[in-house]
Tab-separated table of C-alpha atoms and ligand atoms in Angstrom:
chain	number	residue	atom	x	y	z
A	1	MET	CA	-107.113	227.840	-10.479
A	2	LEU	CA	-106.839	231.451	-9.386
A	3	VAL	CA	-110.592	231.498	-8.802
A	4	LEU	CA	-110.317	228.430	-6.556
A	5	LEU	CA	-107.546	230.016	-4.521
A	6	LEU	CA	-109.488	233.213	-4.041
A	7	SER	CA	-112.606	231.350	-3.044
A	8	GLY	CA	-110.722	229.283	-0.461
A	9	GLY	CA	-110.846	226.106	-2.512
A	10	GLN	CA	-114.601	226.100	-2.921
A	11	ALA	CA	-115.945	225.544	-6.388
A	12	ILE	CA	-117.977	228.427	-7.612
A	13	ALA	CA	-120.419	228.439	-10.469
A	14	VAL	CA	-118.705	229.930	-13.456
A	15	GLY	CA	-121.605	229.913	-15.878
A	16	PRO	CA	-121.185	229.105	-19.555
A	17	ALA	CA	-117.512	228.087	-19.167
A	18	ASP	CA	-118.769	224.816	-17.634
A	19	THR	CA	-119.798	223.544	-21.018
A	20	ALA	CA	-116.542	224.559	-22.721
A	21	LYS	CA	-113.915	221.888	-23.520
A	22	GLN	CA	-111.810	220.940	-20.526
A	23	ALA	CA	-108.197	221.393	-21.539
A	24	ALA	CA	-106.812	219.261	-18.724
A	25	SER	CA	-108.874	216.174	-19.391
A	26	GLU	CA	-108.207	216.403	-23.123
A	27	TYR	CA	-104.513	216.359	-22.335
A	28	GLN	CA	-104.896	213.322	-20.080
A	29	ARG	CA	-107.045	211.599	-22.671
A	30	ALA	CA	-104.372	212.160	-25.305
A	31	ARG	CA	-101.629	211.094	-22.955
A	32	TYR	CA	-103.403	207.859	-22.112
A	33	SER	CA	-104.670	207.361	-25.647
A	34	ALA	CA	-104.734	203.666	-26.554
A	35	ILE	CA	-102.266	204.444	-29.341
A	36	HIS	CA	-99.459	204.782	-26.779
A	37	PHE	CA	-99.899	201.210	-25.595
A	38	LYS	CA	-99.688	197.710	-26.913
A	39	PRO	CA	-101.392	196.371	-28.973
A	40	ALA	CA	-102.600	199.561	-30.736
A	41	ILE	CA	-99.111	201.056	-31.043
A	42	SER	CA	-97.889	198.160	-33.181
A	43	GLY	CA	-100.277	199.178	-35.959
A	44	ALA	CA	-99.671	202.940	-35.717
A	45	SER	CA	-98.210	204.811	-38.688
A	46	ASN	CA	-95.896	207.802	-38.444
A	47	ALA	CA	-98.815	209.993	-39.504
A	48	ASP	CA	-100.888	208.684	-36.566
A	49	CYS	CA	-98.199	209.750	-34.097
A	50	LEU	CA	-97.333	213.001	-35.866
A	51	ALA	CA	-100.973	214.122	-35.638
A	52	CYS	CA	-100.106	215.086	-32.050
A	53	HIS	CA	-96.289	215.065	-32.017
A	54	ALA	CA	-95.504	217.090	-35.138
A	55	GLU	CA	-92.973	219.046	-33.097
A	56	VAL	CA	-90.513	216.128	-32.920
A	57	LEU	CA	-89.706	216.570	-36.616
A	58	LYS	CA	-89.603	220.362	-36.638
A	59	PRO	CA	-86.155	221.928	-36.955
A	60	THR	CA	-85.762	223.413	-33.512
A	61	LEU	CA	-82.041	223.867	-33.135
A	62	ARG	CA	-80.488	227.050	-31.791
A	63	GLU	CA	-77.940	228.638	-34.100
A	64	ARG	CA	-75.873	229.622	-31.106
A	65	SER	CA	-75.670	228.304	-27.573
A	66	PRO	CA	-76.689	230.792	-24.869
A	67	ALA	CA	-72.963	231.411	-24.356
A	68	GLY	CA	-72.583	232.333	-28.022
A	69	VAL	CA	-70.886	229.264	-29.505
A	70	LYS	CA	-72.081	228.739	-33.062
A	71	ALA	CA	-73.636	225.305	-33.637
A	72	SER	CA	-72.019	225.155	-37.076
A	73	ASP	CA	-68.563	225.516	-35.508
A	74	SER	CA	-68.937	222.717	-32.992
A	75	LYS	CA	-68.990	219.482	-34.927
A	76	ALA	CA	-68.501	216.375	-32.802
A	77	TRP	CA	-66.325	213.376	-33.785
A	78	TYR	CA	-69.331	211.469	-35.096
A	79	GLN	CA	-70.189	214.382	-37.360
A	80	GLN	CA	-66.953	214.044	-39.318
A	81	MET	CA	-68.114	211.027	-41.357
A	82	THR	CA	-68.096	211.723	-45.091
A	83	THR	CA	-71.788	210.814	-45.141
A	84	TYR	CA	-72.674	213.601	-42.703
A	85	GLN	CA	-74.468	216.390	-44.533
A	86	GLY	CA	-76.191	219.650	-43.677
A	87	GLY	CA	-76.163	221.672	-40.486
A	88	GLN	CA	-76.601	220.461	-36.944
A	89	ASP	CA	-79.969	218.844	-36.496
A	90	THR	CA	-82.103	217.218	-33.832
A	91	PHE	CA	-81.989	213.555	-32.895
A	92	HIS	CA	-85.337	212.722	-34.503
A	93	ARG	CA	-84.552	214.598	-37.715
A	94	ARG	CA	-81.158	212.861	-38.044
A	95	HIS	CA	-82.956	209.504	-38.044
A	96	LEU	CA	-86.028	210.371	-40.093
A	97	GLU	CA	-85.456	213.465	-42.186
A	98	THR	CA	-81.829	213.970	-43.243
A	99	LYS	CA	-80.768	212.996	-46.744
A	100	PHE	CA	-78.641	210.111	-45.500
A	101	ALA	CA	-81.450	208.856	-43.246
A	102	ARG	CA	-83.979	208.982	-46.071
A	103	THR	CA	-81.624	207.239	-48.493
A	104	THR	CA	-80.680	204.301	-46.288
A	105	MET	CA	-83.426	203.940	-43.684
A	106	SER	CA	-87.181	203.996	-43.277
A	107	LEU	CA	-87.402	204.151	-39.503
A	108	GLN	CA	-90.900	204.373	-38.050
A	109	CYS	CA	-91.803	205.935	-34.725
A	110	THR	CA	-92.722	202.446	-33.580
A	111	THR	CA	-89.378	200.946	-34.636
A	112	CYS	CA	-88.002	202.594	-31.498
A	113	HIS	CA	-91.064	203.467	-29.389
A	114	GLU	CA	-92.631	200.175	-28.411
A	115	GLY	CA	-95.420	201.471	-26.214
A	116	HIS	CA	-95.783	203.102	-22.812
A	117	ASP	CA	-96.341	201.379	-19.566
A	118	PRO	CA	-98.900	203.140	-17.372
A	119	ARG	CA	-96.524	202.691	-14.471
A	120	ASP	CA	-93.385	204.641	-13.913
A	121	GLU	CA	-90.516	203.035	-15.775
A	122	HIS	CA	-87.346	204.299	-14.220
A	123	PRO	CA	-85.173	201.833	-12.304
A	124	LEU	CA	-86.598	200.365	-9.105
A	125	SER	CA	-89.645	202.607	-9.097
A	126	SER	CA	-92.172	199.834	-9.687
A	127	ALA	CA	-92.539	196.094	-10.147
A	128	THR	CA	-92.646	196.421	-13.914
A	129	SER	CA	-89.428	198.387	-14.094
A	130	GLN	CA	-87.598	195.446	-12.567
A	131	ARG	CA	-88.663	192.836	-15.050
A	132	GLU	CA	-86.154	191.521	-17.504
A	133	GLY	CA	-85.316	194.131	-20.092
A	134	GLY	CA	-86.838	196.850	-17.942
A	135	PHE	CA	-85.496	200.381	-17.604
A	136	ARG	CA	-87.011	202.063	-20.623
A	137	LEU	CA	-88.138	205.375	-19.191
A	138	ARG	CA	-91.375	206.826	-20.497
A	139	LYS	CA	-90.098	206.943	-24.049
A	140	SER	CA	-90.166	203.149	-24.062
A	141	VAL	CA	-87.125	202.815	-26.225
A	142	VAL	CA	-84.870	199.829	-25.496
A	143	PRO	CA	-81.301	200.969	-26.111
A	144	GLU	CA	-79.736	197.462	-26.123
A	145	THR	CA	-81.583	196.706	-29.300
A	146	SER	CA	-82.924	199.962	-30.711
A	147	CYS	CA	-79.622	201.829	-30.656
A	148	LEU	CA	-76.847	199.237	-30.354
A	149	LYS	CA	-77.677	197.769	-33.768
A	150	CYS	CA	-76.437	200.861	-35.549
A	151	HIS	CA	-74.220	202.377	-32.863
A	152	GLY	CA	-72.209	199.421	-31.559
A	153	GLN	CA	-68.549	198.554	-32.132
A	154	MET	CA	-67.402	196.863	-35.308
A	155	ASN	CA	-66.717	193.227	-34.494
A	156	THR	CA	-63.327	193.113	-36.238
A	157	ALA	CA	-62.335	189.955	-34.357
A	158	VAL	CA	-64.908	187.744	-36.115
A	159	MET	CA	-63.960	189.339	-39.435
A	160	GLY	CA	-60.334	188.367	-39.073
A	161	LEU	CA	-59.200	191.953	-39.626
A	162	PRO	CA	-55.662	192.734	-38.456
A	163	GLY	CA	-56.827	195.757	-36.417
A	164	PRO	CA	-59.603	198.288	-35.965
A	165	TRP	CA	-61.145	199.557	-39.204
A	166	ARG	CA	-59.592	203.006	-38.915
A	167	THR	CA	-56.125	201.422	-39.164
A	168	SER	CA	-56.914	198.486	-41.470
A	169	ARG	CA	-59.280	200.076	-43.986
A	170	GLU	CA	-56.504	201.209	-46.350
A	171	MET	CA	-55.683	197.572	-46.901
A	172	PHE	CA	-59.207	197.067	-48.279
A	173	GLN	CA	-59.455	200.367	-50.205
A	174	ASN	CA	-61.980	201.484	-47.575
A	175	ASP	CA	-64.488	199.086	-49.110
A	176	CYS	CA	-66.331	196.526	-46.986
A	177	LEU	CA	-67.521	194.812	-50.132
A	178	THR	CA	-64.037	193.475	-50.874
A	179	CYS	CA	-65.194	190.764	-48.469
A	180	HIS	CA	-68.913	191.343	-48.133
A	181	ALA	CA	-69.662	190.901	-51.818
A	182	ALA	CA	-69.435	187.190	-50.943
A	183	ILE	CA	-69.846	186.960	-47.136
A	184	ARG	CA	-73.101	187.434	-45.192
A	185	THR	CA	-74.733	188.699	-48.352
A	186	ASN	CA	-78.256	188.014	-47.104
A	187	ARG	CA	-78.579	191.212	-45.074
A	188	HIS	CA	-80.714	194.229	-44.207
A	189	GLN	CA	-84.036	192.551	-45.102
A	190	VAL	CA	-85.933	194.483	-42.426
A	191	ASN	CA	-88.718	197.026	-42.707
A	192	TYR	CA	-86.723	199.930	-41.280
A	193	LEU	CA	-83.784	199.697	-43.741
A	194	LYS	CA	-83.560	200.232	-47.495
A	195	ALA	CA	-81.435	197.216	-48.348
A	196	ASP	CA	-80.825	197.950	-52.042
A	197	ALA	CA	-80.057	201.611	-51.474
A	198	ILE	CA	-77.539	200.672	-48.777
A	199	GLU	CA	-75.691	198.344	-51.160
A	200	ALA	CA	-75.642	200.982	-53.892
A	201	ALA	CA	-74.356	203.691	-51.546
A	202	GLY	CA	-71.848	201.376	-49.862
A	203	LYS	CA	-70.183	200.268	-53.085
A	204	GLY	CA	-66.664	201.676	-52.938
A	205	ASN	CA	-67.429	203.731	-49.832
A	206	GLY	CA	-66.922	201.892	-46.575
A	207	ASP	CA	-67.998	205.007	-44.654
A	208	VAL	CA	-71.611	204.253	-45.530
A	209	CYS	CA	-71.385	200.817	-43.926
A	210	TYR	CA	-69.019	201.806	-41.153
A	211	GLY	CA	-71.400	204.597	-40.085
A	212	CYS	CA	-73.846	201.973	-38.785
A	213	HIS	CA	-71.244	199.343	-37.872
A	214	GLY	CA	-68.685	201.115	-35.690
A	215	GLY	CA	-68.198	204.636	-37.016
A	216	ARG	CA	-70.736	206.141	-34.598
A	217	ALA	CA	-70.341	203.708	-31.740
A	218	TRP	CA	-71.818	205.019	-28.513
A	219	TYR	CA	-71.196	201.615	-26.949
A	220	ARG	CA	-68.124	199.546	-26.191
A	221	THR	CA	-69.990	196.356	-27.027
A	222	THR	CA	-70.928	194.812	-30.343
A	223	TYR	CA	-74.451	193.874	-31.409
A	224	PRO	CA	-75.001	190.119	-31.876
A	225	TYR	CA	-76.528	190.318	-35.347
A	226	PRO	CA	-78.724	187.500	-36.555
A	227	ARG	CA	-76.646	185.298	-38.839
A	228	HIS	CA	-78.615	184.650	-42.022
A	229	ALA	CA	-77.489	181.766	-44.200
A	230	TRP	CA	-75.835	182.952	-47.423
A	231	PRO	CA	-74.818	181.164	-50.638
A	232	GLY	CA	-71.410	179.584	-50.100
A	233	MET	CA	-71.642	179.597	-46.305
A	234	ALA	CA	-69.641	176.821	-44.597
A	235	ASP	CA	-71.667	174.048	-42.938
A	236	GLU	CA	-69.795	174.406	-39.679
A	237	THR	CA	-70.976	177.206	-37.331
A	238	PRO	CA	-68.019	178.956	-35.698
A	239	ASP	CA	-68.031	178.985	-31.891
A	240	TRP	CA	-68.698	182.709	-31.594
A	241	ALA	CA	-71.846	182.349	-33.681
A	242	LYS	CA	-73.352	179.411	-31.806
A	243	GLY	CA	-76.714	180.369	-30.347
A	244	ARG	CA	-77.139	183.371	-32.629
A	245	PRO	CA	-80.578	183.802	-34.211
A	246	THR	CA	-80.651	183.072	-37.945
A	247	GLU	CA	-83.533	185.459	-38.689
A	248	SER	CA	-84.139	189.131	-37.938
A	249	GLU	CA	-86.575	190.011	-35.164
A	250	ALA	CA	-90.070	188.931	-36.197
A	251	ARG	CA	-91.585	192.391	-35.909
A	252	PHE	CA	-89.194	193.732	-38.539
A	253	LEU	CA	-89.613	191.051	-41.196
A	254	THR	CA	-90.840	192.050	-44.639
A	255	GLY	CA	-92.702	190.441	-47.532
A	256	ASP	CA	-93.110	186.669	-47.567
A	257	ARG	CA	-91.011	186.205	-44.464
A	258	ALA	CA	-93.399	188.459	-42.527
A	259	LYS	CA	-96.376	186.459	-43.807
A	260	GLY	CA	-94.732	183.244	-42.751
A	261	GLN	CA	-94.493	184.603	-39.214
A	262	SER	CA	-98.024	185.952	-38.780
A	263	LYS	CA	-100.428	183.626	-37.049
B	1	LIG	C1	-104.016	212.171	-29.379
B	1	LIG	C2	-102.677	212.768	-29.333
B	1	LIG	C3	-101.481	211.811	-29.291
B	1	LIG	C4	-101.175	210.797	-30.186
B	1	LIG	C5	-101.980	210.333	-31.409
B	1	LIG	C6	-99.897	210.269	-29.750
B	1	LIG	N1	-99.461	210.924	-28.634
B	1	LIG	FE1	-97.735	210.581	-27.631
B	1	LIG	N2	-98.275	211.859	-26.156
B	1	LIG	C7	-99.385	212.691	-26.200
B	1	LIG	C8	-99.443	213.456	-24.956
B	1	LIG	C9	-100.472	214.513	-24.600
B	1	LIG	C10	-98.320	213.037	-24.183
B	1	LIG	C11	-97.869	213.523	-22.788
B	1	LIG	C12	-96.796	214.550	-22.988
B	1	LIG	C13	-96.201	215.025	-21.668
B	1	LIG	O1	-96.325	214.340	-20.648
B	1	LIG	O2	-95.571	216.085	-21.705
B	1	LIG	C14	-97.619	212.051	-24.977
B	1	LIG	C15	-96.436	211.435	-24.586
B	1	LIG	C16	-95.637	210.676	-25.420
B	1	LIG	C17	-94.306	210.208	-25.116
B	1	LIG	C18	-93.578	210.416	-23.802
B	1	LIG	C19	-92.912	211.742	-23.800
B	1	LIG	C20	-92.103	211.954	-22.548
B	1	LIG	O3	-91.334	212.937	-22.544
B	1	LIG	O4	-92.195	211.177	-21.600
B	1	LIG	C21	-93.845	209.512	-26.200
B	1	LIG	C22	-92.513	208.842	-26.362
B	1	LIG	C23	-94.917	209.516	-27.156
B	1	LIG	N3	-95.985	210.231	-26.670
B	1	LIG	C24	-94.835	208.869	-28.379
B	1	LIG	C25	-95.926	208.686	-29.216
B	1	LIG	C26	-95.934	207.772	-30.344
B	1	LIG	C27	-94.758	206.920	-30.780
B	1	LIG	C28	-97.168	207.860	-30.904
B	1	LIG	C29	-97.713	207.043	-32.072
B	1	LIG	C30	-97.717	205.599	-31.845
B	1	LIG	C31	-97.945	208.833	-30.123
B	1	LIG	N4	-97.151	209.288	-29.112
B	1	LIG	C32	-99.237	209.223	-30.402
B	1	LIG	C33	-100.307	212.766	-27.236
B	1	LIG	C34	-100.387	211.876	-28.311
B	2	LIG	C1	-84.189	205.967	-33.616
B	2	LIG	C2	-85.200	205.718	-32.619
B	2	LIG	C3	-86.394	206.667	-32.568
B	2	LIG	C4	-87.297	206.929	-33.576
B	2	LIG	C5	-87.310	206.382	-34.995
B	2	LIG	C6	-88.265	207.839	-33.010
B	2	LIG	N1	-87.949	208.133	-31.711
B	2	LIG	FE1	-88.934	209.401	-30.472
B	2	LIG	N2	-87.471	209.233	-29.073
B	2	LIG	C7	-86.408	208.353	-29.152
B	2	LIG	C8	-85.559	208.558	-27.982
B	2	LIG	C9	-84.282	207.790	-27.666
B	2	LIG	C10	-86.151	209.601	-27.228
B	2	LIG	C11	-85.624	210.243	-25.958
B	2	LIG	C12	-84.847	211.466	-26.383
B	2	LIG	C13	-84.487	212.344	-25.250
B	2	LIG	O1	-84.885	212.108	-24.109
B	2	LIG	O2	-83.790	213.344	-25.550
B	2	LIG	C14	-87.363	209.982	-27.922
B	2	LIG	C15	-88.256	210.951	-27.472
B	2	LIG	C16	-89.517	211.161	-28.022
B	2	LIG	C17	-90.545	212.003	-27.456
B	2	LIG	C18	-90.435	212.797	-26.175
B	2	LIG	C19	-90.111	214.255	-26.503
B	2	LIG	C20	-88.719	214.466	-26.936
B	2	LIG	O3	-88.511	215.118	-27.984
B	2	LIG	O4	-87.790	214.020	-26.240
B	2	LIG	C21	-91.627	211.959	-28.292
B	2	LIG	C22	-92.950	212.683	-28.124
B	2	LIG	C23	-91.257	211.089	-29.394
B	2	LIG	N3	-89.975	210.626	-29.207
B	2	LIG	C24	-92.081	210.786	-30.459
B	2	LIG	C25	-91.630	210.183	-31.650
B	2	LIG	C26	-92.401	210.138	-32.883
B	2	LIG	C27	-93.783	210.744	-33.056
B	2	LIG	C28	-91.632	209.466	-33.799
B	2	LIG	C29	-91.949	209.194	-35.276
B	2	LIG	C30	-92.156	210.365	-36.101
B	2	LIG	C31	-90.390	209.076	-33.126
B	2	LIG	N4	-90.428	209.546	-31.838
B	2	LIG	C32	-89.353	208.331	-33.711
B	2	LIG	C33	-86.178	207.441	-30.163
B	2	LIG	C34	-86.811	207.424	-31.395
B	3	LIG	C1	-81.182	201.731	-38.193
B	3	LIG	C2	-79.979	202.394	-37.748
B	3	LIG	C3	-80.059	203.326	-36.561
B	3	LIG	C4	-80.685	203.121	-35.342
B	3	LIG	C5	-81.548	201.950	-34.926
B	3	LIG	C6	-80.312	204.234	-34.500
B	3	LIG	N1	-79.508	205.095	-35.200
B	3	LIG	FE1	-78.674	206.819	-34.503
B	3	LIG	N2	-77.946	207.240	-36.347
B	3	LIG	C7	-78.049	206.424	-37.453
B	3	LIG	C8	-77.491	207.094	-38.608
B	3	LIG	C9	-77.407	206.526	-40.009
B	3	LIG	C10	-77.047	208.363	-38.162
B	3	LIG	C11	-76.396	209.463	-39.024
B	3	LIG	C12	-77.478	210.300	-39.689
B	3	LIG	C13	-76.915	211.393	-40.580
B	3	LIG	O1	-75.707	211.451	-40.810
B	3	LIG	O2	-77.722	212.230	-41.046
B	3	LIG	C14	-77.325	208.418	-36.728
B	3	LIG	C15	-76.987	209.480	-35.916
B	3	LIG	C16	-77.160	209.488	-34.536
B	3	LIG	C17	-76.710	210.552	-33.666
B	3	LIG	C18	-75.919	211.781	-34.107
B	3	LIG	C19	-76.820	212.922	-34.471
B	3	LIG	C20	-76.041	214.103	-35.006
B	3	LIG	O3	-76.441	215.218	-34.703
B	3	LIG	O4	-75.062	213.930	-35.723
B	3	LIG	C21	-77.089	210.204	-32.382
B	3	LIG	C22	-76.814	211.003	-31.123
B	3	LIG	C23	-77.781	208.932	-32.466
B	3	LIG	N3	-77.798	208.523	-33.781
B	3	LIG	C24	-78.310	208.240	-31.386
B	3	LIG	C25	-79.119	207.106	-31.479
B	3	LIG	C26	-79.845	206.509	-30.372
B	3	LIG	C27	-79.805	206.989	-28.951
B	3	LIG	C28	-80.543	205.456	-30.887
B	3	LIG	C29	-81.495	204.522	-30.173
B	3	LIG	C30	-82.680	205.157	-29.617
B	3	LIG	C31	-80.240	205.381	-32.305
B	3	LIG	N4	-79.384	206.404	-32.632
B	3	LIG	C32	-80.719	204.391	-33.170
B	3	LIG	C33	-78.585	205.151	-37.470
B	3	LIG	C34	-79.340	204.588	-36.455
B	4	LIG	C1	-61.358	190.814	-44.461
B	4	LIG	C2	-62.727	190.682	-44.891
B	4	LIG	C3	-63.741	191.598	-44.266
B	4	LIG	C4	-63.814	192.966	-44.335
B	4	LIG	C5	-62.871	193.927	-45.041
B	4	LIG	C6	-65.013	193.338	-43.632
B	4	LIG	N1	-65.641	192.234	-43.122
B	4	LIG	FE1	-67.360	192.182	-42.057
B	4	LIG	N2	-67.171	190.161	-41.805
B	4	LIG	C7	-66.169	189.390	-42.356
B	4	LIG	C8	-66.323	188.024	-41.887
B	4	LIG	C9	-65.424	186.848	-42.243
B	4	LIG	C10	-67.460	188.012	-41.031
B	4	LIG	C11	-68.039	186.813	-40.280
B	4	LIG	C12	-68.774	185.915	-41.226
B	4	LIG	C13	-69.512	184.801	-40.496
B	4	LIG	O1	-70.631	185.022	-40.047
B	4	LIG	O2	-68.959	183.712	-40.405
B	4	LIG	C14	-67.965	189.370	-41.006
B	4	LIG	C15	-69.082	189.767	-40.297
B	4	LIG	C16	-69.618	191.057	-40.334
B	4	LIG	C17	-70.807	191.476	-39.633
B	4	LIG	C18	-71.651	190.621	-38.705
B	4	LIG	C19	-70.971	190.521	-37.361
B	4	LIG	C20	-71.700	189.653	-36.381
B	4	LIG	O3	-71.372	189.725	-35.198
B	4	LIG	O4	-72.586	188.880	-36.763
B	4	LIG	C21	-71.011	192.796	-39.924
B	4	LIG	C22	-72.137	193.680	-39.402
B	4	LIG	C23	-69.951	193.207	-40.797
B	4	LIG	N3	-69.120	192.142	-41.022
B	4	LIG	C24	-69.811	194.475	-41.293
B	4	LIG	C25	-68.672	194.926	-41.981
B	4	LIG	C26	-68.461	196.299	-42.348
B	4	LIG	C27	-69.442	197.413	-42.126
B	4	LIG	C28	-67.231	196.360	-42.948
B	4	LIG	C29	-66.520	197.587	-43.481
B	4	LIG	C30	-66.486	198.754	-42.602
B	4	LIG	C31	-66.689	195.015	-42.954
B	4	LIG	N4	-67.585	194.175	-42.347
B	4	LIG	C32	-65.463	194.646	-43.512
B	4	LIG	C33	-65.166	189.825	-43.172
B	4	LIG	C34	-64.893	191.148	-43.476
B	5	LIG	C1	-78.425	202.564	-41.808
B	5	LIG	C2	-77.632	201.618	-41.046
B	5	LIG	C3	-76.859	200.535	-41.775
B	5	LIG	C4	-76.027	200.668	-42.864
B	5	LIG	C5	-75.759	201.933	-43.681
B	5	LIG	C6	-75.436	199.378	-43.094
B	5	LIG	N1	-75.919	198.477	-42.178
B	5	LIG	FE1	-75.423	196.509	-42.048
B	5	LIG	N2	-76.856	196.216	-40.623
B	5	LIG	C7	-77.610	197.217	-40.070
B	5	LIG	C8	-78.578	196.622	-39.176
B	5	LIG	C9	-79.590	197.363	-38.330
B	5	LIG	C10	-78.391	195.218	-39.248
B	5	LIG	C11	-79.211	194.131	-38.521
B	5	LIG	C12	-80.469	193.838	-39.312
B	5	LIG	C13	-81.216	192.607	-38.805
B	5	LIG	O1	-81.583	192.587	-37.632
B	5	LIG	O2	-81.366	191.679	-39.606
B	5	LIG	C14	-77.271	194.999	-40.153
B	5	LIG	C15	-76.729	193.757	-40.459
B	5	LIG	C16	-75.577	193.580	-41.210
B	5	LIG	C17	-74.888	192.319	-41.389
B	5	LIG	C18	-75.298	190.975	-40.796
B	5	LIG	C19	-75.901	190.140	-41.906
B	5	LIG	C20	-76.809	189.014	-41.460
B	5	LIG	O3	-76.393	187.857	-41.412
B	5	LIG	O4	-77.990	189.298	-41.166
B	5	LIG	C21	-73.816	192.564	-42.207
B	5	LIG	C22	-72.783	191.545	-42.697
B	5	LIG	C23	-73.842	193.954	-42.544
B	5	LIG	N3	-74.921	194.550	-41.918
B	5	LIG	C24	-72.916	194.559	-43.387
B	5	LIG	C25	-73.088	195.840	-43.920
B	5	LIG	C26	-72.370	196.359	-45.065
B	5	LIG	C27	-71.311	195.617	-45.835
B	5	LIG	C28	-72.848	197.624	-45.296
B	5	LIG	C29	-72.495	198.579	-46.408
B	5	LIG	C30	-72.716	198.050	-47.767
B	5	LIG	C31	-73.839	197.913	-44.257
B	5	LIG	N4	-73.973	196.794	-43.461
B	5	LIG	C32	-74.517	199.097	-44.106
B	5	LIG	C33	-77.487	198.570	-40.296
B	5	LIG	C34	-76.790	199.142	-41.356
């Protein structure tokens, strides 16, 4: 670049460097690698992505803010759950690397990142950003589904609870299973959750369940969960549940259910 400036923009022969690898085009090639787009991204493993993006899982937190506040002294409200362990950590590590994350979840990069669009994706910047379900930014994460599922409000109205969980939980010994041992028992059969481990951890400790169902709610809305049939379910569908899917999203199905879906 400096050479071009000095030469008034004219390319000059630079000898052997011509045959050396071009850093810029390698970067562009990686950036537009087919793996970032559909369909290739759907088959990508975490290892495939981490080959280039290893930094997203590296612990990179400052111990102190530039103003001197210690990270360990500034715990937010959502970091007071009894399941919260260890020091402050990054967003990606909290979902993929912490003890709680590893015990209850098996999130993949592609659970959240569904593939780039070569066009700009911020609002109103291009035709594609205006389509239904647009507004994903370049990370191509859809918050309505990717985040709301585990960070929405607890739908206490459909549960018939007398009030929000923080005021009614005493009544149920802080245990969701007082009801959920028999209600909506066909749950968490998706490839990004560890269904059995969740049940084991949630036994007698509603904080485990509440953490994904209201305890860390960034949203004021609730997520309309699919309503899987369960043994003992009434034949009649309540009004609030009419129109709800009865199966998890196809791309998250596991085992025989996944096979049944593939064409
Ligand atoms: C061959 C290397 C390579 C592989 C493999 C790769 N990426 Fe990338 N990725 C890049 C480069 C280079 C960029 C551009 C970074 C920039 O603009 O700063 C990028 C950009 C991104 C961005 C946008 C970042 C931003 O700030 O806008 C996301 C998200 C992303 N990659 C996710 C993934 C995921 C998920 C996978 C696996 C399916 C993956 N990448 C595989 C090299 C790679
Ligand atoms: C829980 C959903 C989720 C998972 C799982 C996830 N990401 Fe992200 N990723 C996001 C969100 C949301 C952002 C935007 C964060 C921001 O802008 O601060 C992001 C940002 C990124 C970026 C842009 C750089 C950055 O740090 O902001 C890259 C690259 C990336 N993710 C790669 C990956 C890879 C590789 C994996 C798998 C190892 C992965 N992500 C797993 C949601 C996720
Ligand atoms: C499958 C469930 C799940 C999904 C999907 C999910 N999260 Fe989380 N999230 C969690 C759990 C569990 C924790 C607590 C992890 C812990 O305590 O180590 C958490 C913690 C967080 C935290 C707090 C991190 C901290 O330092 O304490 C933020 C912020 C967050 N999630 C944002 C998001 C966003 C944004 C998305 C969507 C891109 C998202 N989450 C998707 C389950 C999920
Ligand atoms: C008083 C009994 C009771 C308690 C306690 C209870 N639930 Fe529920 N829950 C229900 C009932 C009833 C439904 C609706 C069943 C149906 O689909 O007809 C429900 C539905 C749900 C749903 C699905 C909501 C939807 O919109 O589809 C989730 C998620 C859930 N409960 C999580 C929890 C969690 C987490 C706790 C503990 C923090 C908890 N519940 C405590 C009775 C209860
Ligand atoms: C790591 C996050 C996480 C934890 C912990 C968790 N859930 Fe869930 N739960 C989810 C997600 C995500 C779904 C939606 C899955 C899908 O799309 O099928 C869900 C769905 C449900 C449903 C709807 C069932 C149906 O019909 O499909 C109920 C009820 C429920 N959870 C109750 C609980 C209870 C009770 C516990 C504790 C024993 C618990 N959850 C712990 C994330 C979590």
